[in-house]
Amino acid sequence: MILGGGGHARVLIDVLRVSGTAEPWAILDSDSLLWGSDVLGVRVRGGDDLLQAIADEGASAFVIGVGGTGDNTPRRRLFELALSFRLVPLTARHPSATCSAYCEIGAGSVVFPGAIVNAGAVIGRNVIINTGAIVEHDCVVGDHAHIATGARLASTVRVGAAAHVGAGSTIRQCITIGEAAIVGAGAAVVSNVEPHAVVVGVPARTLGVRRNG
Ligand SMILES: CC(C)(COP(=O)(O)OP(=O)(O)OC[C@H]1O[C@@H](n2cnc3c(N)ncnc32)[C@H](O)[C@@H]1OP(=O)(O)O)[C@@H](O)C(=O)NCCC(=O)NCCS
């Protein structure tokens, strides 16, 4: 089952199918306006309260279908909720993505079309490596983080849990991005980013501190 039925879920369903990982059985989404609709032929059955019912139908695995532009708290919450129902997190990658035989990709993480994860990189659980993103060698990406479309992590970057690395941003080698920090779209990060900080620009400067969730 897929938790979340928005635009990110559409790409995810495509990735699951074209990679032969799984055929989605049902989508759950808290937005009642979506209930009863189809996303690429997969029915949005209802909200999270149906998790047990869908599991009872035989769906044993899940993947988080929620994307995002900064706050990864909802993705973390849904992941932990599904685990509490003893569902198994699926890991999927598009056939056009390049993942080194010497990288690690955690349970429930997804690697979208054209992304590259190089040797020695360690990707945590429930991470999104979005379309065309590059994770260079020896980077470590924490659980629930989102490396957005076209973002580039130079070598040995550390990204904290639930951090968001914005679309098209570039992170210099050996930088640490703190837990739940947000790097704005297009930023060039050349110094460490504190946990929960929001940074933007070239070179990146701090816009503020945000405690999500
Ligand atoms: C950084 C970000 C989270 C800030 O969002 P926000 O708090 O709503 O900020 P606002 O849009 O209110 O902008 C606040 C100020 O920061 C500036 N700003 C916002 N995002 C910026 C960015 N990415 N680069 C440079 N400046 C930016 C705005 O111009 C504005 O400046 P001003 O006060 O001088 O007018 C957001 O703009 C962003 O870039 N999110 C990432 C999006 C992304 O990665 N999407 C891809 C998903 S796959």
PDB file of C-alpha atoms and ligand atoms in Angstrom:
ATOM      1  CA  MET A   1       0.000   0.000   0.000  1.00  0.00           C
ATOM      2  CA  ILE A   2       1.020   3.572  -0.609  1.00  0.00           C
ATOM      3  CA  LEU A   3       0.580   6.165   2.119  1.00  0.00           C
ATOM      4  CA  GLY A   4      -0.115   9.483   0.398  1.00  0.00           C
ATOM      5  CA  GLY A   5      -1.839  10.019  -2.941  1.00  0.00           C
ATOM      6  CA  GLY A   6      -0.455  13.267  -4.404  1.00  0.00           C
ATOM      7  CA  GLY A   7       1.959  13.984  -7.239  1.00  0.00           C
ATOM      8  CA  HIS A   8       4.856  12.204  -5.555  1.00  0.00           C
ATOM      9  CA  ALA A   9       2.741   9.041  -5.373  1.00  0.00           C
ATOM     10  CA  ARG A  10       2.270   9.151  -9.155  1.00  0.00           C
ATOM     11  CA  VAL A  11       6.017   9.011  -9.767  1.00  0.00           C
ATOM     12  CA  LEU A  12       6.348   6.367  -7.104  1.00  0.00           C
ATOM     13  CA  ILE A  13       3.727   4.099  -8.696  1.00  0.00           C
ATOM     14  CA  ASP A  14       5.548   4.447 -12.017  1.00  0.00           C
ATOM     15  CA  VAL A  15       8.855   3.529 -10.343  1.00  0.00           C
ATOM     16  CA  LEU A  16       7.330   0.531  -8.547  1.00  0.00           C
ATOM     17  CA  ARG A  17       5.859  -0.787 -11.780  1.00  0.00           C
ATOM     18  CA  VAL A  18       8.708  -0.159 -14.210  1.00  0.00           C
ATOM     19  CA  SER A  19      11.248  -1.593 -11.759  1.00  0.00           C
ATOM     20  CA  GLY A  20       9.083  -4.665 -11.113  1.00  0.00           C
ATOM     21  CA  THR A  21       9.232  -3.993  -7.372  1.00  0.00           C
ATOM     22  CA  ALA A  22       5.519  -4.367  -6.675  1.00  0.00           C
ATOM     23  CA  GLU A  23       2.028  -3.660  -7.986  1.00  0.00           C
ATOM     24  CA  PRO A  24       0.335  -1.188  -5.632  1.00  0.00           C
ATOM     25  CA  TRP A  25      -2.859  -2.513  -4.034  1.00  0.00           C
ATOM     26  CA  ALA A  26      -4.290   0.589  -2.365  1.00  0.00           C
ATOM     27  CA  ILE A  27      -3.537   4.197  -1.488  1.00  0.00           C
ATOM     28  CA  LEU A  28      -4.417   5.804   1.839  1.00  0.00           C
ATOM     29  CA  ASP A  29      -4.511   9.589   2.210  1.00  0.00           C
ATOM     30  CA  SER A  30      -5.862  11.826   4.968  1.00  0.00           C
ATOM     31  CA  ASP A  31      -7.379  14.180   2.351  1.00  0.00           C
ATOM     32  CA  SER A  32     -11.004  13.018   2.120  1.00  0.00           C
ATOM     33  CA  LEU A  33     -11.385  14.853  -1.216  1.00  0.00           C
ATOM     34  CA  LEU A  34      -9.166  12.145  -2.756  1.00  0.00           C
ATOM     35  CA  TRP A  35     -11.136   9.210  -1.376  1.00  0.00           C
ATOM     36  CA  GLY A  36     -12.616   7.088  -4.139  1.00  0.00           C
ATOM     37  CA  SER A  37     -10.381   8.597  -6.825  1.00  0.00           C
ATOM     38  CA  ASP A  38      -7.738   6.690  -8.787  1.00  0.00           C
ATOM     39  CA  VAL A  39      -4.037   7.511  -9.108  1.00  0.00           C
ATOM     40  CA  LEU A  40      -2.644   5.753 -12.200  1.00  0.00           C
ATOM     41  CA  GLY A  41      -5.268   3.072 -11.697  1.00  0.00           C
ATOM     42  CA  VAL A  42      -4.744   2.636  -7.942  1.00  0.00           C
ATOM     43  CA  ARG A  43      -7.748   3.497  -5.770  1.00  0.00           C
ATOM     44  CA  VAL A  44      -7.465   5.947  -2.861  1.00  0.00           C
ATOM     45  CA  ARG A  45      -9.429   3.883  -0.363  1.00  0.00           C
ATOM     46  CA  GLY A  46      -9.566   6.265   2.601  1.00  0.00           C
ATOM     47  CA  GLY A  47      -7.446   7.522   5.488  1.00  0.00           C
ATOM     48  CA  ASP A  48      -4.827   5.966   7.765  1.00  0.00           C
ATOM     49  CA  ASP A  49      -7.559   4.361   9.880  1.00  0.00           C
ATOM     50  CA  LEU A  50      -7.854   1.736   7.111  1.00  0.00           C
ATOM     51  CA  LEU A  51      -4.266   0.501   7.567  1.00  0.00           C
ATOM     52  CA  GLN A  52      -5.307  -2.627   9.442  1.00  0.00           C
ATOM     53  CA  ALA A  53      -8.168  -3.377   7.057  1.00  0.00           C
ATOM     54  CA  ILE A  54      -5.905  -3.153   4.004  1.00  0.00           C
ATOM     55  CA  ALA A  55      -3.288  -5.288   5.761  1.00  0.00           C
ATOM     56  CA  ASP A  56      -6.026  -7.854   6.471  1.00  0.00           C
ATOM     57  CA  GLU A  57      -6.693  -7.974   2.704  1.00  0.00           C
ATOM     58  CA  GLY A  58      -3.135  -9.221   2.297  1.00  0.00           C
ATOM     59  CA  ALA A  59      -1.098  -6.070   1.634  1.00  0.00           C
ATOM     60  CA  SER A  60       2.077  -6.740   3.606  1.00  0.00           C
ATOM     61  CA  ALA A  61       4.365  -3.944   2.428  1.00  0.00           C
ATOM     62  CA  PHE A  62       4.206  -0.184   2.158  1.00  0.00           C
ATOM     63  CA  VAL A  63       5.996   2.808   0.780  1.00  0.00           C
ATOM     64  CA  ILE A  64       5.480   6.460   1.661  1.00  0.00           C
ATOM     65  CA  GLY A  65       3.856   8.361  -1.197  1.00  0.00           C
ATOM     66  CA  VAL A  66       4.185  11.807   0.367  1.00  0.00           C
ATOM     67  CA  GLY A  67       6.857  14.074  -1.097  1.00  0.00           C
ATOM     68  CA  GLY A  68       7.391  17.582   0.212  1.00  0.00           C
ATOM     69  CA  THR A  69       9.175  20.884  -0.100  1.00  0.00           C
ATOM     70  CA  GLY A  70      10.708  21.199   3.365  1.00  0.00           C
ATOM     71  CA  ASP A  71       8.919  19.570   6.283  1.00  0.00           C
ATOM     72  CA  ASN A  72       9.568  15.819   6.429  1.00  0.00           C
ATOM     73  CA  THR A  73       7.648  15.346   9.692  1.00  0.00           C
ATOM     74  CA  PRO A  74       4.553  13.888   7.940  1.00  0.00           C
ATOM     75  CA  ARG A  75       6.736  11.380   6.093  1.00  0.00           C
ATOM     76  CA  ARG A  76       8.435  10.324   9.323  1.00  0.00           C
ATOM     77  CA  ARG A  77       5.098   9.979  11.147  1.00  0.00           C
ATOM     78  CA  LEU A  78       3.528   7.842   8.398  1.00  0.00           C
ATOM     79  CA  PHE A  79       6.592   5.604   8.205  1.00  0.00           C
ATOM     80  CA  GLU A  80       6.528   4.938  11.940  1.00  0.00           C
ATOM     81  CA  LEU A  81       2.770   4.376  11.847  1.00  0.00           C
ATOM     82  CA  ALA A  82       3.066   1.744   9.106  1.00  0.00           C
ATOM     83  CA  LEU A  83       5.904   0.007  10.957  1.00  0.00           C
ATOM     84  CA  SER A  84       3.702  -0.173  14.051  1.00  0.00           C
ATOM     85  CA  PHE A  85       1.287  -2.292  11.948  1.00  0.00           C
ATOM     86  CA  ARG A  86       4.196  -4.659  11.182  1.00  0.00           C
ATOM     87  CA  LEU A  87       4.140  -3.709   7.503  1.00  0.00           C
ATOM     88  CA  VAL A  88       7.402  -4.086   5.581  1.00  0.00           C
ATOM     89  CA  PRO A  89       8.922  -0.942   3.999  1.00  0.00           C
ATOM     90  CA  LEU A  90       9.653  -1.381   0.276  1.00  0.00           C
ATOM     91  CA  THR A  91      12.812  -0.017  -1.292  1.00  0.00           C
ATOM     92  CA  ALA A  92      12.542   0.921  -4.960  1.00  0.00           C
ATOM     93  CA  ARG A  93      14.677   2.450  -7.648  1.00  0.00           C
ATOM     94  CA  HIS A  94      13.944   3.427 -11.203  1.00  0.00           C
ATOM     95  CA  PRO A  95      15.932   1.428 -13.791  1.00  0.00           C
ATOM     96  CA  SER A  96      17.495   4.657 -15.090  1.00  0.00           C
ATOM     97  CA  ALA A  97      18.943   5.475 -11.657  1.00  0.00           C
ATOM     98  CA  THR A  98      22.557   4.487 -11.051  1.00  0.00           C
ATOM     99  CA  CYS A  99      23.254   3.010  -7.638  1.00  0.00           C
ATOM    100  CA  SER A 100      26.758   1.717  -6.975  1.00  0.00           C
ATOM    101  CA  ALA A 101      27.147  -1.868  -5.873  1.00  0.00           C
ATOM    102  CA  TYR A 102      29.115  -0.329  -3.006  1.00  0.00           C
ATOM    103  CA  CYS A 103      26.410   1.942  -1.622  1.00  0.00           C
ATOM    104  CA  GLU A 104      23.748   1.109   0.965  1.00  0.00           C
ATOM    105  CA  ILE A 105      20.113   2.069   0.590  1.00  0.00           C
ATOM    106  CA  GLY A 106      17.867   1.666   3.621  1.00  0.00           C
ATOM    107  CA  ALA A 107      14.420   0.132   3.878  1.00  0.00           C
ATOM    108  CA  GLY A 108      11.595   2.200   2.444  1.00  0.00           C
ATOM    109  CA  SER A 109      13.876   4.516   0.480  1.00  0.00           C
ATOM    110  CA  VAL A 110      13.238   5.391  -3.160  1.00  0.00           C
ATOM    111  CA  VAL A 111      15.621   6.436  -5.915  1.00  0.00           C
ATOM    112  CA  PHE A 112      13.869   8.261  -8.760  1.00  0.00           C
ATOM    113  CA  PRO A 113      14.698   8.421 -12.497  1.00  0.00           C
ATOM    114  CA  GLY A 114      18.195   9.504 -13.431  1.00  0.00           C
ATOM    115  CA  ALA A 115      19.499   9.841  -9.883  1.00  0.00           C
ATOM    116  CA  ILE A 116      23.014   8.685  -9.015  1.00  0.00           C
ATOM    117  CA  VAL A 117      24.202   7.222  -5.705  1.00  0.00           C
ATOM    118  CA  ASN A 118      27.918   6.540  -5.783  1.00  0.00           C
ATOM    119  CA  ALA A 119      30.246   4.096  -4.007  1.00  0.00           C
ATOM    120  CA  GLY A 120      30.418   4.274  -0.246  1.00  0.00           C
ATOM    121  CA  ALA A 121      27.255   6.354   0.128  1.00  0.00           C
ATOM    122  CA  VAL A 122      24.943   5.257   2.942  1.00  0.00           C
ATOM    123  CA  ILE A 123      21.279   6.165   2.553  1.00  0.00           C
ATOM    124  CA  GLY A 124      19.018   5.707   5.573  1.00  0.00           C
ATOM    125  CA  ARG A 125      15.405   4.542   5.759  1.00  0.00           C
ATOM    126  CA  ASN A 126      12.451   6.306   4.115  1.00  0.00           C
ATOM    127  CA  VAL A 127      14.713   8.640   2.150  1.00  0.00           C
ATOM    128  CA  ILE A 128      13.758  10.196  -1.192  1.00  0.00           C
ATOM    129  CA  ILE A 129      16.562  10.550  -3.727  1.00  0.00           C
ATOM    130  CA  ASN A 130      14.480  12.528  -6.198  1.00  0.00           C
ATOM    131  CA  THR A 131      14.726  12.772  -9.976  1.00  0.00           C
ATOM    132  CA  GLY A 132      18.235  13.537 -11.237  1.00  0.00           C
ATOM    133  CA  ALA A 133      19.755  14.064  -7.781  1.00  0.00           C
ATOM    134  CA  ILE A 134      23.404  13.127  -7.238  1.00  0.00           C
ATOM    135  CA  VAL A 135      24.736  11.655  -3.997  1.00  0.00           C
ATOM    136  CA  GLU A 136      28.498  11.406  -4.323  1.00  0.00           C
ATOM    137  CA  HIS A 137      30.821   8.892  -2.728  1.00  0.00           C
ATOM    138  CA  ASP A 138      30.881   8.439   1.050  1.00  0.00           C
ATOM    139  CA  CYS A 139      27.905  10.692   1.748  1.00  0.00           C
ATOM    140  CA  VAL A 140      25.616   9.697   4.632  1.00  0.00           C
ATOM    141  CA  VAL A 141      21.924  10.592   4.363  1.00  0.00           C
ATOM    142  CA  GLY A 142      19.792  10.196   7.493  1.00  0.00           C
ATOM    143  CA  ASP A 143      16.370   8.565   7.799  1.00  0.00           C
ATOM    144  CA  HIS A 144      13.365  10.433   6.301  1.00  0.00           C
ATOM    145  CA  ALA A 145      15.540  12.987   4.489  1.00  0.00           C
ATOM    146  CA  HIS A 146      14.576  14.260   1.041  1.00  0.00           C
ATOM    147  CA  ILE A 147      17.249  14.990  -1.541  1.00  0.00           C
ATOM    148  CA  ALA A 148      15.066  16.928  -3.960  1.00  0.00           C
ATOM    149  CA  THR A 149      15.070  17.024  -7.741  1.00  0.00           C
ATOM    150  CA  GLY A 150      18.479  17.794  -9.211  1.00  0.00           C
ATOM    151  CA  ALA A 151      20.217  18.445  -5.871  1.00  0.00           C
ATOM    152  CA  ARG A 152      23.903  17.527  -5.722  1.00  0.00           C
ATOM    153  CA  LEU A 153      25.810  16.344  -2.693  1.00  0.00           C
ATOM    154  CA  ALA A 154      29.577  16.442  -3.251  1.00  0.00           C
ATOM    155  CA  SER A 155      31.590  13.765  -1.529  1.00  0.00           C
ATOM    156  CA  THR A 156      31.432  12.952   2.200  1.00  0.00           C
ATOM    157  CA  VAL A 157      28.448  15.195   2.927  1.00  0.00           C
ATOM    158  CA  ARG A 158      26.342  14.236   5.972  1.00  0.00           C
ATOM    159  CA  VAL A 159      22.631  14.969   5.846  1.00  0.00           C
ATOM    160  CA  GLY A 160      20.756  14.711   9.147  1.00  0.00           C
ATOM    161  CA  ALA A 161      17.515  12.838   9.690  1.00  0.00           C
ATOM    162  CA  ALA A 162      14.430  14.448   8.126  1.00  0.00           C
ATOM    163  CA  ALA A 163      16.457  17.225   6.476  1.00  0.00           C
ATOM    164  CA  HIS A 164      15.371  18.647   3.120  1.00  0.00           C
ATOM    165  CA  VAL A 165      18.001  19.402   0.485  1.00  0.00           C
ATOM    166  CA  GLY A 166      16.197  21.637  -1.995  1.00  0.00           C
ATOM    167  CA  ALA A 167      15.795  21.249  -5.728  1.00  0.00           C
ATOM    168  CA  GLY A 168      18.909  22.128  -7.699  1.00  0.00           C
ATOM    169  CA  SER A 169      21.020  22.956  -4.655  1.00  0.00           C
ATOM    170  CA  THR A 170      24.692  22.069  -4.381  1.00  0.00           C
ATOM    171  CA  ILE A 171      26.356  21.000  -1.146  1.00  0.00           C
ATOM    172  CA  ARG A 172      30.140  21.310  -0.954  1.00  0.00           C
ATOM    173  CA  GLN A 173      32.198  18.279   0.081  1.00  0.00           C
ATOM    174  CA  CYS A 174      32.514  17.371   3.784  1.00  0.00           C
ATOM    175  CA  ILE A 175      29.584  19.618   4.835  1.00  0.00           C
ATOM    176  CA  THR A 176      27.126  18.573   7.555  1.00  0.00           C
ATOM    177  CA  ILE A 177      23.441  19.458   7.137  1.00  0.00           C
ATOM    178  CA  GLY A 178      21.763  19.215  10.552  1.00  0.00           C
ATOM    179  CA  GLU A 179      18.688  17.218  11.462  1.00  0.00           C
ATOM    180  CA  ALA A 180      15.445  18.616   9.987  1.00  0.00           C
ATOM    181  CA  ALA A 181      17.320  21.517   8.377  1.00  0.00           C
ATOM    182  CA  ILE A 182      16.017  22.918   5.081  1.00  0.00           C
ATOM    183  CA  VAL A 183      18.252  23.914   2.197  1.00  0.00           C
ATOM    184  CA  GLY A 184      16.345  26.165  -0.206  1.00  0.00           C
ATOM    185  CA  ALA A 185      16.048  25.467  -3.901  1.00  0.00           C
ATOM    186  CA  GLY A 186      19.155  26.518  -5.826  1.00  0.00           C
ATOM    187  CA  ALA A 187      21.337  27.169  -2.766  1.00  0.00           C
ATOM    188  CA  ALA A 188      25.092  26.619  -2.719  1.00  0.00           C
ATOM    189  CA  VAL A 189      26.001  25.387   0.744  1.00  0.00           C
ATOM    190  CA  VAL A 190      29.651  25.959   1.659  1.00  0.00           C
ATOM    191  CA  SER A 191      29.471  25.789   5.459  1.00  0.00           C
ATOM    192  CA  ASN A 192      27.728  23.492   7.925  1.00  0.00           C
ATOM    193  CA  VAL A 193      23.992  23.967   8.492  1.00  0.00           C
ATOM    194  CA  GLU A 194      22.613  23.825  12.052  1.00  0.00           C
ATOM    195  CA  PRO A 195      19.728  21.475  12.887  1.00  0.00           C
ATOM    196  CA  HIS A 196      16.320  23.006  11.987  1.00  0.00           C
ATOM    197  CA  ALA A 197      17.943  25.944  10.174  1.00  0.00           C
ATOM    198  CA  VAL A 198      16.576  27.170   6.835  1.00  0.00           C
ATOM    199  CA  VAL A 199      19.284  28.336   4.462  1.00  0.00           C
ATOM    200  CA  VAL A 200      19.003  29.899   1.007  1.00  0.00           C
ATOM    201  CA  GLY A 201      21.121  31.566  -1.635  1.00  0.00           C
ATOM    202  CA  VAL A 202      24.583  31.482  -3.170  1.00  0.00           C
ATOM    203  CA  PRO A 203      26.512  31.146  -0.958  1.00  0.00           C
ATOM    204  CA  ALA A 204      23.815  29.940   1.430  1.00  0.00           C
ATOM    205  CA  ARG A 205      22.813  32.206   4.347  1.00  0.00           C
ATOM    206  CA  THR A 206      20.459  31.447   7.211  1.00  0.00           C
ATOM    207  CA  LEU A 207      16.881  32.560   6.643  1.00  0.00           C
ATOM    208  CA  GLY A 208      15.639  31.338  10.010  1.00  0.00           C
ATOM    209  CA  VAL A 209      15.067  28.365  12.273  1.00  0.00           C
ATOM    210  CA  ARG A 210      11.982  26.210  11.898  1.00  0.00           C
ATOM    211  CA  ARG A 211      10.706  23.557  14.289  1.00  0.00           C
ATOM    212  CA  ASN A 212       8.299  21.450  12.293  1.00  0.00           C
ATOM    213  CA  GLY A 213       5.792  18.887  13.394  1.00  0.00           C
TER     214      GLY A 213
HETATM  215  C1  LIG B   1      13.674  27.890   1.442  1.00  0.00           C
HETATM  216  C2  LIG B   1      12.176  27.750   1.479  1.00  0.00           C
HETATM  217  C3  LIG B   1      11.776  26.538   2.344  1.00  0.00           C
HETATM  218  C4  LIG B   1      11.623  29.032   2.089  1.00  0.00           C
HETATM  219  O1  LIG B   1      10.250  28.990   2.077  1.00  0.00           O
HETATM  220  P1  LIG B   1       9.449  30.098   2.926  1.00  0.00           P
HETATM  221  O2  LIG B   1       9.819  30.037   4.359  1.00  0.00           O
HETATM  222  O3  LIG B   1       8.006  29.926   2.572  1.00  0.00           O
HETATM  223  O4  LIG B   1      10.049  31.466   2.405  1.00  0.00           O
HETATM  224  P2  LIG B   1       9.357  32.626   1.553  1.00  0.00           P
HETATM  225  O5  LIG B   1       8.883  32.112   0.230  1.00  0.00           O
HETATM  226  O6  LIG B   1       8.363  33.301   2.455  1.00  0.00           O
HETATM  227  O7  LIG B   1      10.589  33.604   1.287  1.00  0.00           O
HETATM  228  C5  LIG B   1      11.239  34.299   2.331  1.00  0.00           C
HETATM  229  C6  LIG B   1      12.397  35.068   1.712  1.00  0.00           C
HETATM  230  O8  LIG B   1      13.409  34.131   1.301  1.00  0.00           O
HETATM  231  C7  LIG B   1      13.633  34.224  -0.105  1.00  0.00           C
HETATM  232  N1  LIG B   1      13.748  32.843  -0.608  1.00  0.00           N
HETATM  233  C8  LIG B   1      12.874  31.817  -0.424  1.00  0.00           C
HETATM  234  N2  LIG B   1      13.343  30.713  -0.992  1.00  0.00           N
HETATM  235  C9  LIG B   1      14.527  31.031  -1.547  1.00  0.00           C
HETATM  236  C10 LIG B   1      15.466  30.285  -2.282  1.00  0.00           C
HETATM  237  N3  LIG B   1      15.268  29.002  -2.546  1.00  0.00           N
HETATM  238  N4  LIG B   1      16.585  30.933  -2.697  1.00  0.00           N
HETATM  239  C11 LIG B   1      16.794  32.254  -2.434  1.00  0.00           C
HETATM  240  N5  LIG B   1      15.915  33.010  -1.727  1.00  0.00           N
HETATM  241  C12 LIG B   1      14.799  32.399  -1.300  1.00  0.00           C
HETATM  242  C13 LIG B   1      12.387  34.916  -0.662  1.00  0.00           C
HETATM  243  O9  LIG B   1      12.691  35.602  -1.855  1.00  0.00           O
HETATM  244  C14 LIG B   1      12.037  35.851   0.463  1.00  0.00           C
HETATM  245  O10 LIG B   1      12.910  36.976   0.412  1.00  0.00           O
HETATM  246  P3  LIG B   1      12.424  38.434   0.892  1.00  0.00           P
HETATM  247  O11 LIG B   1      12.065  38.301   2.346  1.00  0.00           O
HETATM  248  O12 LIG B   1      13.620  39.282   0.647  1.00  0.00           O
HETATM  249  O13 LIG B   1      11.259  38.756   0.040  1.00  0.00           O
HETATM  250  C15 LIG B   1      11.577  27.507   0.045  1.00  0.00           C
HETATM  251  O14 LIG B   1      11.529  28.709  -0.718  1.00  0.00           O
HETATM  252  C16 LIG B   1      12.361  26.481  -0.748  1.00  0.00           C
HETATM  253  O15 LIG B   1      13.271  26.784  -1.529  1.00  0.00           O
HETATM  254  N6  LIG B   1      11.942  25.201  -0.562  1.00  0.00           N
HETATM  255  C17 LIG B   1      12.516  24.056  -1.268  1.00  0.00           C
HETATM  256  C18 LIG B   1      11.647  23.711  -2.474  1.00  0.00           C
HETATM  257  C19 LIG B   1      12.084  22.409  -3.115  1.00  0.00           C
HETATM  258  O16 LIG B   1      13.144  21.879  -2.875  1.00  0.00           O
HETATM  259  N7  LIG B   1      11.178  21.865  -3.930  1.00  0.00           N
HETATM  260  C20 LIG B   1      11.453  20.626  -4.626  1.00  0.00           C
HETATM  261  C21 LIG B   1      10.671  19.458  -4.166  1.00  0.00           C
HETATM  262  S1  LIG B   1      11.075  18.048  -5.145  1.00  0.00           S
END
